[in-house]
GROMACS .gro file of C-alpha atoms in nm:
model
  453
    1MET     CA    1  -1.048   2.000  -0.406
    2LYS     CA    2  -1.213   2.216  -0.676
    3LEU     CA    3  -1.369   1.875  -0.773
    4LEU     CA    4  -1.493   1.750  -0.439
    5LEU     CA    5  -1.627   2.110  -0.346
    6THR     CA    6  -1.850   2.067  -0.688
    7ALA     CA    7  -1.885   1.671  -0.545
    8LEU     CA    8  -2.024   1.746  -0.243
    9LEU     CA    9  -2.256   2.059  -0.308
   10LEU     CA   10  -2.462   1.793  -0.586
   11CYS     CA   11  -2.417   1.473  -0.422
   12ILE     CA   12  -2.404   1.502  -0.045
   13CYS     CA   13  -2.813   1.479  -0.088
   14SER     CA   14  -2.821   1.111  -0.224
   15VAL     CA   15  -2.518   1.002   0.026
   16ALA     CA   16  -2.696   1.139   0.365
   17ALA     CA   17  -3.030   1.008   0.238
   18GLN     CA   18  -2.970   0.672   0.417
   19GLU     CA   19  -3.168   0.719   0.716
   20GLU     CA   20  -3.094   0.351   0.868
   21TYR     CA   21  -2.768   0.172   0.949
   22TYR     CA   22  -2.781  -0.166   0.977
   23GLY     CA   23  -2.551  -0.271   1.315
   24TYR     CA   24  -2.654   0.046   1.508
   25TYR     CA   25  -2.847  -0.015   1.791
   26GLU     CA   26  -2.920   0.113   2.132
   27GLU     CA   27  -2.709   0.060   2.434
   28GLY     CA   28  -2.809  -0.269   2.591
   29ALA     CA   29  -2.981  -0.404   2.293
   30ALA     CA   30  -2.949  -0.803   2.287
   31VAL     CA   31  -2.735  -0.926   2.002
   32GLU     CA   32  -2.885  -1.247   1.876
   33GLU     CA   33  -2.655  -1.509   1.807
   34GLU     CA   34  -2.715  -1.496   1.421
   35TYR     CA   35  -2.610  -1.111   1.395
   36ALA     CA   36  -2.297  -1.167   1.573
   37GLY     CA   37  -2.105  -1.257   1.273
   38GLU     CA   38  -2.115  -0.924   1.087
   39ARG     CA   39  -2.351  -0.650   1.299
   40PHE     CA   40  -2.170  -0.612   1.615
   41TYR     CA   41  -1.842  -0.818   1.620
   42THR     CA   42  -1.719  -1.107   1.370
   43ARG     CA   43  -1.684  -1.485   1.503
   44ARG     CA   44  -1.309  -1.447   1.554
   45ASN     CA   45  -1.393  -1.183   1.741
   46ARG     CA   46  -1.563  -1.396   2.042
   47PRO     CA   47  -1.496  -1.211   2.363
   48THR     CA   48  -1.222  -1.373   2.636
   49THR     CA   49  -1.161  -1.274   2.943
   50GLU     CA   50  -1.120  -0.852   3.061
   51PRO     CA   51  -0.810  -0.760   3.150
   52ALA     CA   52  -0.703  -0.573   3.445
   53GLY     CA   53  -0.908  -0.275   3.459
   54GLY     CA   54  -0.666   0.068   3.491
   55GLU     CA   55  -0.389  -0.020   3.312
   56SER     CA   56  -0.267   0.114   3.005
   57HIS     CA   57  -0.188  -0.193   2.811
   58ARG     CA   58  -0.206  -0.303   2.419
   59THR     CA   59  -0.461  -0.493   2.301
   60ARG     CA   60  -0.608  -0.685   1.989
   61ARG     CA   61  -0.925  -0.685   1.907
   62ARG     CA   62  -1.011  -1.023   1.784
   63HIS     CA   63  -0.928  -1.120   2.160
   64THR     CA   64  -1.146  -0.881   2.329
   65GLN     CA   65  -1.467  -0.790   2.462
   66PRO     CA   66  -1.681  -0.678   2.173
   67ARG     CA   67  -1.787  -0.325   2.105
   68LEU     CA   68  -2.169  -0.278   2.084
   69ILE     CA   69  -2.201  -0.027   1.848
   70THR     CA   70  -2.439   0.281   1.971
   71GLU     CA   71  -2.404   0.546   1.735
   72PRO     CA   72  -2.410   0.515   1.349
   73ARG     CA   73  -2.153   0.549   1.132
   74PRO     CA   74  -2.260   0.677   0.826
   75ILE     CA   75  -1.926   0.661   0.598
   76ARG     CA   76  -1.872   0.289   0.687
   77GLU     CA   77  -2.186   0.227   0.580
   78MET     CA   78  -2.135   0.439   0.262
   79LEU     CA   79  -1.842   0.334   0.148
   80GLY     CA   80  -1.898  -0.059   0.245
   81VAL     CA   81  -1.688  -0.066   0.500
   82TYR     CA   82  -1.697  -0.362   0.805
   83HIS     CA   83  -1.538  -0.399   1.156
   84ASP     CA   84  -1.382  -0.697   0.965
   85ASP     CA   85  -1.230  -0.520   0.715
   86ILE     CA   86  -1.077  -0.308   0.956
   87ASN     CA   87  -0.954  -0.515   1.239
   88ASP     CA   88  -0.780  -0.709   0.949
   89VAL     CA   89  -0.532  -0.408   0.914
   90VAL     CA   90  -0.600  -0.229   1.261
   91ASP     CA   91  -0.503  -0.319   1.664
   92SER     CA   92  -0.634  -0.101   1.897
   93GLU     CA   93  -0.433   0.041   2.185
   94VAL     CA   94  -0.610   0.147   2.553
   95HIS     CA   95  -0.462   0.385   2.771
   96GLU     CA   96  -0.578   0.598   3.069
   97GLU     CA   97  -0.643   0.866   2.794
   98GLY     CA   98  -0.837   0.667   2.565
   99VAL     CA   99  -0.831   0.391   2.257
  100LYS     CA  100  -0.543   0.439   2.021
  101TYR     CA  101  -0.499   0.271   1.734
  102ARG     CA  102  -0.161   0.101   1.543
  103PHE     CA  103  -0.164  -0.110   1.228
  104ASP     CA  104  -0.205  -0.492   1.275
  105ASP     CA  105   0.175  -0.645   1.330
  106SER     CA  106   0.136  -0.798   1.012
  107VAL     CA  107   0.142  -0.445   0.847
  108ILE     CA  108   0.418  -0.312   1.072
  109GLU     CA  109   0.639  -0.573   0.997
  110ARG     CA  110   0.614  -0.529   0.599
  111VAL     CA  111   0.645  -0.165   0.603
  112ARG     CA  112   0.973  -0.172   0.882
  113GLU     CA  113   1.135  -0.467   0.677
  114ASP     CA  114   1.025  -0.376   0.329
  115VAL     CA  115   0.866  -0.043   0.269
  116ILE     CA  116   1.152   0.129   0.518
  117PRO     CA  117   1.469  -0.050   0.398
  118GLU     CA  118   1.350   0.039   0.003
  119LEU     CA  119   1.282   0.421   0.031
  120CYS     CA  120   1.543   0.491   0.285
  121TYR     CA  121   1.840   0.312   0.255
  122LEU     CA  122   1.870   0.187  -0.132
  123THR     CA  123   2.009   0.468  -0.370
  124SER     CA  124   2.064   0.414  -0.757
  125ASP     CA  125   2.397   0.270  -0.687
  126ASN     CA  126   2.274  -0.027  -0.506
  127ILE     CA  127   1.901  -0.066  -0.605
  128THR     CA  128   1.842  -0.447  -0.824
  129ILE     CA  129   1.569  -0.609  -0.947
  130TYR     CA  130   1.644  -0.854  -0.652
  131ASN     CA  131   1.632  -0.599  -0.323
  132SER     CA  132   1.356  -0.350  -0.445
  133PHE     CA  133   0.976  -0.428  -0.500
  134LEU     CA  134   0.803  -0.031  -0.526
  135LEU     CA  135   1.113   0.157  -0.738
  136ASP     CA  136   1.328   0.054  -1.017
  137ARG     CA  137   1.699   0.198  -1.095
  138ASN     CA  138   1.499   0.519  -1.285
  139CYS     CA  139   1.244   0.559  -1.079
  140MET     CA  140   1.516   0.589  -0.785
  141GLU     CA  141   1.747   0.821  -0.993
  142GLU     CA  142   1.447   1.042  -1.033
  143PHE     CA  143   1.412   1.071  -0.681
  144GLU     CA  144   1.775   1.127  -0.629
  145SER     CA  145   1.711   1.441  -0.851
  146VAL     CA  146   1.527   1.651  -0.598
  147SER     CA  147   1.725   1.911  -0.372
  148PRO     CA  148   1.923   1.757  -0.128
  149GLN     CA  149   1.690   1.892   0.155
  150CYS     CA  150   1.423   1.718  -0.040
  151VAL     CA  151   1.596   1.368  -0.085
  152GLY     CA  152   1.467   1.233   0.197
  153PHE     CA  153   1.077   1.268   0.167
  154LYS     CA  154   1.001   0.957   0.017
  155CYS     CA  155   1.123   0.799   0.363
  156ASP     CA  156   0.971   1.034   0.544
  157LEU     CA  157   0.638   0.970   0.401
  158ALA     CA  158   0.664   0.601   0.476
  159HIS     CA  159   0.745   0.672   0.834
  160TYR     CA  160   0.461   0.903   0.807
  161PHE     CA  161   0.208   0.671   0.720
  162LEU     CA  162   0.342   0.349   0.973
  163GLU     CA  163   0.297   0.611   1.266
  164HIS     CA  164  -0.021   0.805   1.198
  165GLY     CA  165  -0.203   0.552   0.911
  166ALA     CA  166  -0.398   0.313   1.119
  167GLN     CA  167  -0.522   0.648   1.341
  168ILE     CA  168  -0.625   0.836   1.031
  169PHE     CA  169  -0.753   0.494   0.884
  170THR     CA  170  -0.975   0.444   1.191
  171ASP     CA  171  -1.075   0.779   1.297
  172PHE     CA  172  -1.230   0.868   0.991
  173PHE     CA  173  -1.461   0.537   0.924
  174ASN     CA  174  -1.556   0.573   1.306
  175ALA     CA  175  -1.675   0.932   1.233
  176THR     CA  176  -2.074   0.941   1.368
  177ASP     CA  177  -2.116   1.191   1.055
  178TYR     CA  178  -2.025   1.380   0.734
  179LYS     CA  179  -1.888   1.681   0.844
  180GLU     CA  180  -1.697   1.514   1.135
  181GLY     CA  181  -1.548   1.284   0.856
  182MET     CA  182  -1.470   1.639   0.634
  183GLU     CA  183  -1.306   1.766   0.936
  184ILE     CA  184  -1.080   1.429   1.036
  185ILE     CA  185  -0.977   1.470   0.673
  186HIS     CA  186  -0.860   1.834   0.679
  187ARG     CA  187  -0.701   1.790   1.064
  188GLU     CA  188  -0.510   1.530   0.876
  189LEU     CA  189  -0.416   1.703   0.570
  190SER     CA  190  -0.298   2.003   0.717
  191THR     CA  191  -0.091   1.816   0.963
  192ALA     CA  192   0.061   1.606   0.686
  193PHE     CA  193   0.141   1.909   0.469
  194GLU     CA  194   0.332   2.068   0.756
  195LYS     CA  195   0.513   1.796   0.898
  196LEU     CA  196   0.590   1.629   0.574
  197ASP     CA  197   0.668   1.997   0.404
  198MET     CA  198   0.389   1.911   0.166
  199CYS     CA  199   0.461   2.221  -0.042
  200THR     CA  200   0.829   2.191  -0.122
  201CYS     CA  201   0.918   1.880  -0.086
  202GLY     CA  202   0.582   1.730  -0.198
  203ARG     CA  203   0.561   1.914  -0.517
  204GLU     CA  204   0.918   1.783  -0.559
  205PHE     CA  205   0.857   1.428  -0.507
  206PHE     CA  206   0.526   1.413  -0.723
  207LYS     CA  207   0.763   1.593  -1.030
  208ALA     CA  208   0.995   1.322  -0.998
  209ALA     CA  209   0.710   1.058  -0.976
  210PHE     CA  210   0.577   1.175  -1.304
  211LYS     CA  211   0.864   1.248  -1.463
  212CYS     CA  212   0.923   0.848  -1.444
  213ALA     CA  213   0.576   0.690  -1.446
  214PRO     CA  214   0.596   0.658  -1.818
  215PHE     CA  215   0.862   0.415  -1.797
  216TYR     CA  216   0.786   0.221  -1.486
  217ASN     CA  217   0.903  -0.098  -1.413
  218ALA     CA  218   0.913  -0.194  -1.075
  219ASN     CA  219   0.853  -0.577  -0.978
  220ALA     CA  220   0.523  -0.423  -0.842
  221LEU     CA  221   0.411  -0.346  -1.143
  222PHE     CA  222   0.431  -0.739  -1.221
  223ALA     CA  223   0.312  -0.842  -0.858
  224ALA     CA  224  -0.013  -0.635  -0.936
  225THR     CA  225  -0.084  -0.778  -1.300
  226GLY     CA  226   0.010  -1.091  -1.181
  227ASN     CA  227   0.287  -1.148  -1.424
  228ASN     CA  228   0.053  -1.109  -1.713
  229GLU     CA  229   0.216  -1.010  -1.970
  230ASN     CA  230  -0.107  -0.876  -2.154
  231ASP     CA  231  -0.165  -0.614  -1.815
  232ILE     CA  232   0.180  -0.538  -1.845
  233VAL     CA  233   0.161  -0.391  -2.184
  234ALA     CA  234  -0.173  -0.215  -2.144
  235PHE     CA  235   0.000  -0.024  -1.856
  236GLU     CA  236   0.313   0.061  -2.038
  237LYS     CA  237   0.122   0.204  -2.340
  238ILE     CA  238  -0.147   0.374  -2.190
  239ALA     CA  239   0.166   0.526  -1.923
  240ARG     CA  240   0.405   0.595  -2.225
  241ASN     CA  241   0.086   0.754  -2.505
  242VAL     CA  242  -0.118   0.953  -2.188
  243ASP     CA  243  -0.029   1.295  -2.191
  244VAL     CA  244   0.182   1.226  -1.816
  245LYS     CA  245   0.362   1.559  -1.868
  246SER     CA  246   0.056   1.779  -1.846
  247ALA     CA  247  -0.068   1.577  -1.569
  248SER     CA  248   0.208   1.659  -1.398
  249LYS     CA  249   0.218   2.040  -1.484
  250PHE     CA  250  -0.166   2.029  -1.391
  251PHE     CA  251  -0.085   1.871  -1.055
  252ASP     CA  252   0.195   2.040  -0.942
  253ARG     CA  253  -0.018   2.412  -1.061
  254LEU     CA  254  -0.311   2.267  -0.787
  255LEU     CA  255  -0.098   2.210  -0.533
  256ALA     CA  256   0.106   2.536  -0.574
  257GLY     CA  257  -0.217   2.651  -0.490
  258VAL     CA  258  -0.338   2.467  -0.210
  259CYS     CA  259  -0.032   2.565  -0.050
  260GLU     CA  260  -0.054   2.969  -0.115
  261GLU     CA  261  -0.052   3.132   0.214
  262THR     CA  262  -0.371   3.270   0.309
  263SER     CA  263  -0.553   3.396   0.673
  264THR     CA  264  -0.604   3.040   0.777
  265GLY     CA  265  -0.259   2.909   0.721
  266ILE     CA  266  -0.236   2.779   0.350
  267CYS     CA  267  -0.551   2.782   0.127
  268LEU     CA  268  -0.583   2.370   0.175
  269ASN     CA  269  -0.754   2.469   0.492
  270SER     CA  270  -1.011   2.749   0.333
  271ILE     CA  271  -1.102   2.502   0.129
  272PHE     CA  272  -1.211   2.251   0.361
  273ASN     CA  273  -1.349   2.506   0.544
  274VAL     CA  274  -1.591   2.588   0.264
  275LEU     CA  275  -1.605   2.190   0.234
  276GLU     CA  276  -1.734   2.119   0.579
  277GLU     CA  277  -1.980   2.350   0.535
  278LEU     CA  278  -2.091   2.220   0.234
  279VAL     CA  279  -2.137   1.916   0.414
  280GLU     CA  280  -2.368   2.114   0.696
  281MET     CA  281  -2.579   2.245   0.428
  282GLY     CA  282  -2.646   1.890   0.253
  283VAL     CA  283  -2.697   1.748   0.573
  284ASN     CA  284  -2.976   2.036   0.633
  285THR     CA  285  -3.099   1.962   0.276
  286VAL     CA  286  -3.180   1.588   0.359
  287GLU     CA  287  -3.300   1.644   0.687
  288ASP     CA  288  -3.593   1.853   0.557
  289LEU     CA  289  -3.643   1.647   0.192
  290ASP     CA  290  -3.913   1.481   0.230
  291ASP     CA  291  -4.112   1.835   0.401
  292TYR     CA  292  -3.977   1.979   0.119
  293ASP     CA  293  -4.062   1.708  -0.125
  294ASP     CA  294  -4.446   1.727   0.039
  295GLY     CA  295  -4.487   2.064   0.073
  296GLY     CA  296  -4.686   2.329  -0.170
  297ARG     CA  297  -4.538   2.515  -0.404
  298LYS     CA  298  -4.521   2.837  -0.178
  299TYR     CA  299  -4.335   2.621   0.090
  300LYS     CA  300  -4.109   2.508  -0.167
  301LYS     CA  301  -4.036   2.855  -0.273
  302THR     CA  302  -3.868   2.903   0.105
  303GLN     CA  303  -3.680   2.673   0.106
  304GLU     CA  304  -3.534   2.755  -0.196
  305LYS     CA  305  -3.428   3.033  -0.105
  306ARG     CA  306  -3.269   2.927   0.274
  307CYS     CA  307  -2.931   2.993   0.222
  308ASP     CA  308  -2.793   2.718   0.511
  309ALA     CA  309  -2.949   2.470   0.254
  310MET     CA  310  -2.943   2.336  -0.087
  311PHE     CA  311  -3.320   2.290  -0.241
  312GLY     CA  312  -3.235   2.563  -0.511
  313SER     CA  313  -3.003   2.370  -0.682
  314TYR     CA  314  -3.191   2.009  -0.601
  315ARG     CA  315  -3.513   2.201  -0.749
  316VAL     CA  316  -3.290   2.257  -1.068
  317TRP     CA  317  -3.141   1.893  -1.099
  318THR     CA  318  -3.497   1.715  -1.029
  319LYS     CA  319  -3.694   1.969  -1.265
  320ASP     CA  320  -3.411   1.965  -1.521
  321GLY     CA  321  -3.570   1.669  -1.705
  322ARG     CA  322  -3.245   1.507  -1.850
  323ASP     CA  323  -3.121   1.191  -1.720
  324PRO     CA  324  -2.720   1.215  -1.749
  325THR     CA  325  -2.690   0.821  -1.715
  326PHE     CA  326  -2.335   0.732  -1.784
  327ASP     CA  327  -2.255   0.511  -2.068
  328GLY     CA  328  -1.931   0.460  -2.139
  329GLY     CA  329  -1.869   0.900  -2.123
  330THR     CA  330  -1.968   0.957  -2.471
  331GLU     CA  331  -1.930   1.349  -2.561
  332GLU     CA  332  -2.322   1.393  -2.533
  333PHE     CA  333  -2.275   1.244  -2.144
  334TRP     CA  334  -2.071   1.495  -2.036
  335GLU     CA  335  -2.289   1.768  -2.211
  336VAL     CA  336  -2.549   1.691  -2.031
  337ALA     CA  337  -2.434   1.593  -1.750
  338LEU     CA  338  -2.203   1.929  -1.698
  339ASN     CA  339  -2.497   2.171  -1.831
  340MET     CA  340  -2.689   2.030  -1.571
  341THR     CA  341  -2.426   2.040  -1.266
  342ALA     CA  342  -2.357   2.420  -1.419
  343LYS     CA  343  -2.740   2.501  -1.354
  344ALA     CA  344  -2.724   2.371  -1.029
  345THR     CA  345  -2.459   2.515  -0.891
  346ASN     CA  346  -2.523   2.865  -1.014
  347ALA     CA  347  -2.873   2.831  -0.855
  348PHE     CA  348  -2.659   2.766  -0.550
  349TYR     CA  349  -2.402   3.079  -0.542
  350CYS     CA  350  -2.642   3.335  -0.721
  351GLU     CA  351  -2.967   3.284  -0.557
  352LYS     CA  352  -2.996   3.706  -0.473
  353LYS     CA  353  -3.056   3.676  -0.113
  354CYS     CA  354  -2.741   3.461  -0.029
  355LYS     CA  355  -2.520   3.613  -0.231
  356LYS     CA  356  -2.341   3.809   0.079
  357ASP     CA  357  -2.320   3.472   0.290
  358ARG     CA  358  -2.213   3.288  -0.029
  359GLY     CA  359  -1.878   3.494  -0.036
  360ALA     CA  360  -1.777   3.246   0.307
  361LEU     CA  361  -1.779   2.993   0.040
  362TYR     CA  362  -1.556   3.137  -0.235
  363PRO     CA  363  -1.198   3.147  -0.064
  364CYS     CA  364  -1.014   3.435  -0.283
  365CYS     CA  365  -0.757   3.182  -0.289
  366LEU     CA  366  -0.980   2.929  -0.448
  367ARG     CA  367  -1.101   3.205  -0.697
  368ARG     CA  368  -0.735   3.249  -0.835
  369MET     CA  369  -0.733   2.876  -0.874
  370LEU     CA  370  -1.003   2.863  -1.076
  371GLU     CA  371  -0.893   3.179  -1.278
  372ASP     CA  372  -0.565   2.980  -1.372
  373GLU     CA  373  -0.638   2.833  -1.784
  374LYS     CA  374  -0.273   2.706  -1.801
  375MET     CA  375  -0.431   2.496  -1.524
  376PHE     CA  376  -0.737   2.347  -1.721
  377ASP     CA  377  -0.526   2.350  -2.044
  378ASN     CA  378  -0.341   2.069  -1.891
  379VAL     CA  379  -0.632   1.899  -1.804
  380GLN     CA  380  -0.798   1.948  -2.088
  381ARG     CA  381  -0.467   1.795  -2.285
  382VAL     CA  382  -0.463   1.507  -2.054
  383VAL     CA  383  -0.838   1.455  -2.129
  384GLU     CA  384  -0.744   1.459  -2.527
  385SER     CA  385  -0.429   1.208  -2.474
  386VAL     CA  386  -0.660   0.978  -2.300
  387TYR     CA  387  -0.944   0.987  -2.569
  388LYS     CA  388  -0.716   0.927  -2.787
  389ILE     CA  389  -0.531   0.599  -2.685
  390ILE     CA  390  -0.900   0.410  -2.644
  391PRO     CA  391  -0.884   0.215  -2.947
  392ALA     CA  392  -0.508   0.068  -2.871
  393MET     CA  393  -0.654  -0.058  -2.556
  394ASP     CA  394  -0.906  -0.282  -2.794
  395PRO     CA  395  -0.729  -0.654  -2.783
  396ASP     CA  396  -0.770  -0.659  -3.110
  397PHE     CA  397  -0.509  -0.427  -3.162
  398GLU     CA  398  -0.243  -0.625  -3.301
  399TRP     CA  399  -0.008  -0.632  -3.587
  400GLN     CA  400  -0.056  -0.908  -3.810
  401SER     CA  401   0.268  -0.779  -4.082
  402PHE     CA  402   0.442  -0.461  -4.149
  403TYR     CA  403   0.205  -0.156  -4.164
  404GLU     CA  404  -0.065  -0.429  -4.113
  405LEU     CA  405  -0.325  -0.413  -3.834
  406ASP     CA  406  -0.559  -0.685  -3.775
  407ASN     CA  407  -0.851  -0.744  -3.947
  408SER     CA  408  -1.084  -0.762  -3.678
  409PHE     CA  409  -0.959  -0.402  -3.532
  410GLU     CA  410  -1.020  -0.215  -3.857
  411ARG     CA  411  -1.370  -0.361  -3.882
  412GLU     CA  412  -1.383  -0.217  -3.502
  413TRP     CA  413  -1.265   0.101  -3.576
  414SER     CA  414  -1.281   0.246  -3.932
  415ALA     CA  415  -1.022   0.474  -4.085
  416ARG     CA  416  -1.230   0.772  -4.087
  417GLU     CA  417  -1.341   0.682  -3.674
  418MET     CA  418  -0.941   0.690  -3.628
  419GLU     CA  419  -0.924   0.999  -3.824
  420LYS     CA  420  -1.193   1.185  -3.617
  421ARG     CA  421  -1.030   1.073  -3.310
  422ALA     CA  422  -0.669   1.157  -3.429
  423SER     CA  423  -0.784   1.547  -3.426
  424TRP     CA  424  -1.048   1.572  -3.131
  425THR     CA  425  -1.015   1.858  -2.866
  426VAL     CA  426  -1.242   1.875  -2.585
  427PRO     CA  427  -1.561   2.076  -2.721
  428ALA     CA  428  -1.601   2.470  -2.627
  429ASN     CA  429  -1.934   2.396  -2.446
  430ILE     CA  430  -1.799   2.120  -2.254
  431ARG     CA  431  -1.516   2.320  -2.089
  432ASP     CA  432  -1.729   2.630  -2.063
  433ASP     CA  433  -1.995   2.410  -1.875
  434LEU     CA  434  -1.681   2.245  -1.653
  435MET     CA  435  -1.583   2.638  -1.540
  436ARG     CA  436  -1.975   2.707  -1.485
  437THR     CA  437  -2.000   2.429  -1.246
  438LEU     CA  438  -1.638   2.467  -1.043
  439HIS     CA  439  -1.652   2.873  -1.050
  440ALA     CA  440  -2.019   2.949  -1.045
  441ALA     CA  441  -1.969   3.256  -0.852
  442LYS     CA  442  -1.790   3.394  -1.159
  443TYR     CA  443  -2.110   3.368  -1.384
  444CYS     CA  444  -2.381   3.573  -1.163
  445GLU     CA  445  -2.595   3.828  -1.330
  446GLY     CA  446  -2.611   4.115  -1.105
  447LYS     CA  447  -2.406   4.165  -0.832
  448ILE     CA  448  -2.114   3.990  -0.795
  449VAL     CA  449  -2.020   3.714  -0.505
  450ARG     CA  450  -1.715   3.868  -0.366
  451CYS     CA  451  -1.396   3.595  -0.239
  452SER     CA  452  -1.393   3.636   0.110
  453LYS     CA  453  -0.978   3.611   0.235
   0.00000   0.00000   0.00000
């Protein structure tokens, strides 16, 4: 959630700047045949006879009158999701109270006949390589090792997905603006956390999943890699050398923080309340961005001091002058990028006029999460393990004989480079800028930003 907070603060301007959405026309606009395939309805969704009115009935979209889109769907536009992509997996049910969504029959059949039996009825005693797909015996044993009240979590998860997944999926992509999309995620995550007991059984489930991950060898792995032995070996190489144990500890501490009880229920709700406010501020910034860019310095300074927008951060970012173009994730890239984001979030939280208001965007439970040094120590260990395994992913990483690597690999990765990687740690300045980015309120000079309970 902390990463989402920062990403929204700095990136929403770029994604919200698109003002025109193809496929969104005023109601009653003529539909030319050349656009029928991609903008309004697909060629397989040609209209047929309308069903009798007033009845509650199930209708498959591909057999119904196409609905002309008269409202923008910015999340679809941003993520490149079209009607076809949704229609491939979701059907609609028309009731008196409105349209409800369910998965396509093929998805329902697959979940009911394959996924649910495996996750709900197989055990470590009867699982075989022939009757399982998602899990192997090792993972099944780990999932059975959780507390008795949580053994059925994976089964509950499958049923919850089948019952609610299509509605969540469609509601999110049908959101008419970014804030509504965030509100949908907030609502559905909060409901799932409560109904699935995520704060107890979810934590145990993910601990078990991380524990079995390094030795995961289910049939799903072979299907996902197309039975390509090189890809399978690469997965096993990564899974057994990346610090999965530290990743598990990080995720568990993150879940513990998200589940902390607050005045809004749990911290998850407090964090999403912040995200929704940030989205609204991002939209405010975008709406007035042209005027800001065209305005004089006096006007710009007035805009930069607004507490309901992000012009201060926008100015700091655009005036920095450095270009943090991603070049493979080098140390230099992260130094520049995180230093720029740290300055931008500082401008947002530490603007003198807005410090009092910023407390609402700084929940005390989030502050405690960000002050958890052990959580970020685990993140650092994961990053360092990933950095060190990169040479081993080179196709030329082959052992020719006893203690002898392929000559091509040694030419690409010198002994000096390998020694450097073996002892590499995340530079202190990069971690410091990361914390200044995520926890900008802590680093304000002068009056502190007080967290909100």
